[in-house]
Coordinates of C-alpha atoms in Angstrom, one line a residue:
M18 CA -33.0 58.8 6.5
P19 CA -33.1 59.5 2.2
S20 CA -31.2 57.1 0.6
Q21 CA -28.6 57.3 -1.3
S22 CA -27.6 56.1 -4.6
L23 CA -24.0 55.9 -5.9
S24 CA -23.5 56.0 -9.8
P25 CA -21.8 53.1 -10.8
S26 CA -18.7 54.5 -11.0
K27 CA -18.8 56.0 -7.3
R28 CA -19.5 52.2 -6.4
D29 CA -16.9 50.3 -8.4
A30 CA -14.4 52.8 -6.8
D31 CA -14.8 51.5 -3.4
V32 CA -14.5 47.7 -4.2
T33 CA -10.9 46.2 -4.5
A34 CA -10.5 45.0 -8.0
P35 CA -9.1 41.6 -8.5
P36 CA -5.6 41.1 -10.3
T37 CA -6.3 41.1 -14.2
T38 CA -3.7 38.7 -14.6
T39 CA -4.7 34.7 -13.3
T40 CA -2.0 32.3 -12.7
A41 CA -2.8 28.5 -12.6
L42 CA -2.2 27.3 -8.7
T43 CA -3.0 23.5 -9.2
A44 CA 0.1 23.3 -11.4
S45 CA 2.8 24.6 -9.0
V46 CA 0.9 23.1 -5.5
P47 CA 1.4 19.6 -4.9
T48 CA -1.4 17.1 -4.1
A49 CA -1.7 14.6 -2.2
Q50 CA -2.6 11.8 -3.9
T51 CA -3.1 8.1 -3.1
S52 CA -2.4 4.9 -5.3
E53 CA -4.9 2.8 -6.8
Q54 CA -5.4 0.0 -4.6
L55 CA -4.8 -3.4 -5.8
P56 CA -6.6 -6.2 -4.6
N57 CA -5.8 -8.3 -1.3
P58 CA -4.4 -11.8 -2.1
D59 CA -6.1 -14.8 -1.0
K60 CA -4.4 -16.1 2.8
F61 CA -1.6 -18.1 2.4
N62 CA -2.7 -21.3 4.6
G63 CA 0.7 -23.7 4.3
Q64 CA 0.2 -24.7 0.9
Q65 CA 3.3 -24.9 -1.3
S66 CA 2.3 -24.7 -4.6
D67 CA 0.6 -21.3 -3.5
L68 CA 3.6 -19.9 -1.8
R69 CA 5.5 -18.7 -4.9
C70 CA 1.9 -16.9 -6.0
F71 CA 1.4 -15.4 -2.3
T72 CA 4.9 -14.1 -2.1
S73 CA 4.1 -12.0 -5.6
Q74 CA 0.8 -10.7 -4.6
I75 CA 2.1 -9.5 -1.0
C76 CA 5.2 -7.5 -2.3
Q77 CA 3.4 -6.0 -4.8
K78 CA 0.7 -4.6 -3.1
I79 CA 3.0 -3.7 -0.3
T80 CA 5.1 -1.8 -2.8
M81 CA 2.3 -0.7 -5.1
N82 CA 0.1 0.6 -1.9
L83 CA 2.8 1.9 -0.3
D84 CA 1.0 5.0 0.9
Y85 CA -1.6 3.1 2.7
F86 CA 1.2 1.2 4.7
L87 CA 3.3 3.8 5.7
T88 CA 4.5 2.3 9.1
L89 CA 7.1 -0.8 9.7
N90 CA 4.2 -2.0 11.9
S91 CA 1.1 -1.6 9.4
R92 CA 3.4 -3.5 6.9
M93 CA 3.8 -6.3 9.1
A94 CA 0.0 -6.5 10.7
Y95 CA -0.8 -6.6 6.8
M96 CA 1.0 -9.5 6.2
T97 CA 0.4 -11.6 9.7
S98 CA -2.9 -10.8 8.8
H99 CA -3.1 -13.0 5.4
L100 CA -1.4 -16.1 7.0
E101 CA -3.7 -18.9 8.4
G102 CA -2.8 -21.8 10.1
T103 CA 0.3 -23.3 10.2
P104 CA 2.1 -20.1 8.8
Y105 CA 0.9 -18.3 10.8
A106 CA 1.6 -20.4 13.9
Q107 CA 4.8 -20.1 12.5
I108 CA 5.2 -16.3 12.8
L109 CA 3.6 -16.3 15.9
P110 CA 6.5 -16.6 18.4
Y111 CA 7.9 -13.2 16.9
I112 CA 4.7 -11.3 17.6
Q113 CA 5.1 -10.0 21.1
D114 CA 2.5 -7.6 22.9
R115 CA 0.6 -7.7 19.2
I116 CA 3.5 -6.6 17.6
C117 CA 5.6 -8.8 15.4
E118 CA 9.1 -8.3 16.3
L119 CA 10.8 -9.1 13.0
S120 CA 12.8 -6.4 11.0
D121 CA 10.1 -6.2 8.2
Y122 CA 7.4 -8.0 6.3
I123 CA 10.8 -9.8 3.9
K124 CA 11.6 -11.2 6.9
I125 CA 8.1 -12.9 7.7
L126 CA 8.3 -14.0 3.9
E127 CA 12.1 -15.9 4.5
I128 CA 10.8 -18.0 7.3
L129 CA 7.2 -18.9 5.3
E130 CA 9.8 -20.0 2.2
K131 CA 12.5 -21.8 4.5
A132 CA 8.8 -23.5 5.9
F133 CA 6.9 -23.9 3.0
G134 CA 8.8 -23.6 0.1
D135 CA 10.0 -25.7 -2.5
L136 CA 13.6 -27.1 -1.1
N137 CA 14.4 -28.5 -5.2
L138 CA 12.9 -25.7 -7.1
E139 CA 14.6 -25.6 -10.2
A140 CA 14.9 -29.3 -10.6
N141 CA 11.6 -29.5 -10.2
T142 CA 10.5 -26.7 -12.7
R143 CA 12.9 -28.3 -15.2
A144 CA 11.0 -30.9 -14.7
N145 CA 7.9 -29.5 -15.1
L146 CA 9.0 -28.3 -18.4
F147 CA 10.2 -31.6 -19.6
C148 CA 6.4 -32.6 -19.3
L149 CA 5.4 -29.8 -21.3

């Protein structure tokens, strides 16, 4: 069979041409974006002087990286994984079948504050300021 050569105009007529105008799809289509991951805080071991820093860092981590901690269980597991020694033992009674039964990680922080926090924070802070 002889091969037929199509003229450029005939060949182009058989092909559907792309639209002549284009729109920027990226501007109208939302993209899934993850937050920049903050560093993990050190584990809390019960040292009273470390509690406020630990509380601040753990709250910032969970709040700013909420896209990593989508469920209550993931927040609770992250929180309890950053406790060791006596603080972990303080929370252990609330863990049943490997799940912390408290309402959220803030409840854990409240328990830690009662157990390890500075009961005279205001007076001690004032005294420390006078020493400066």
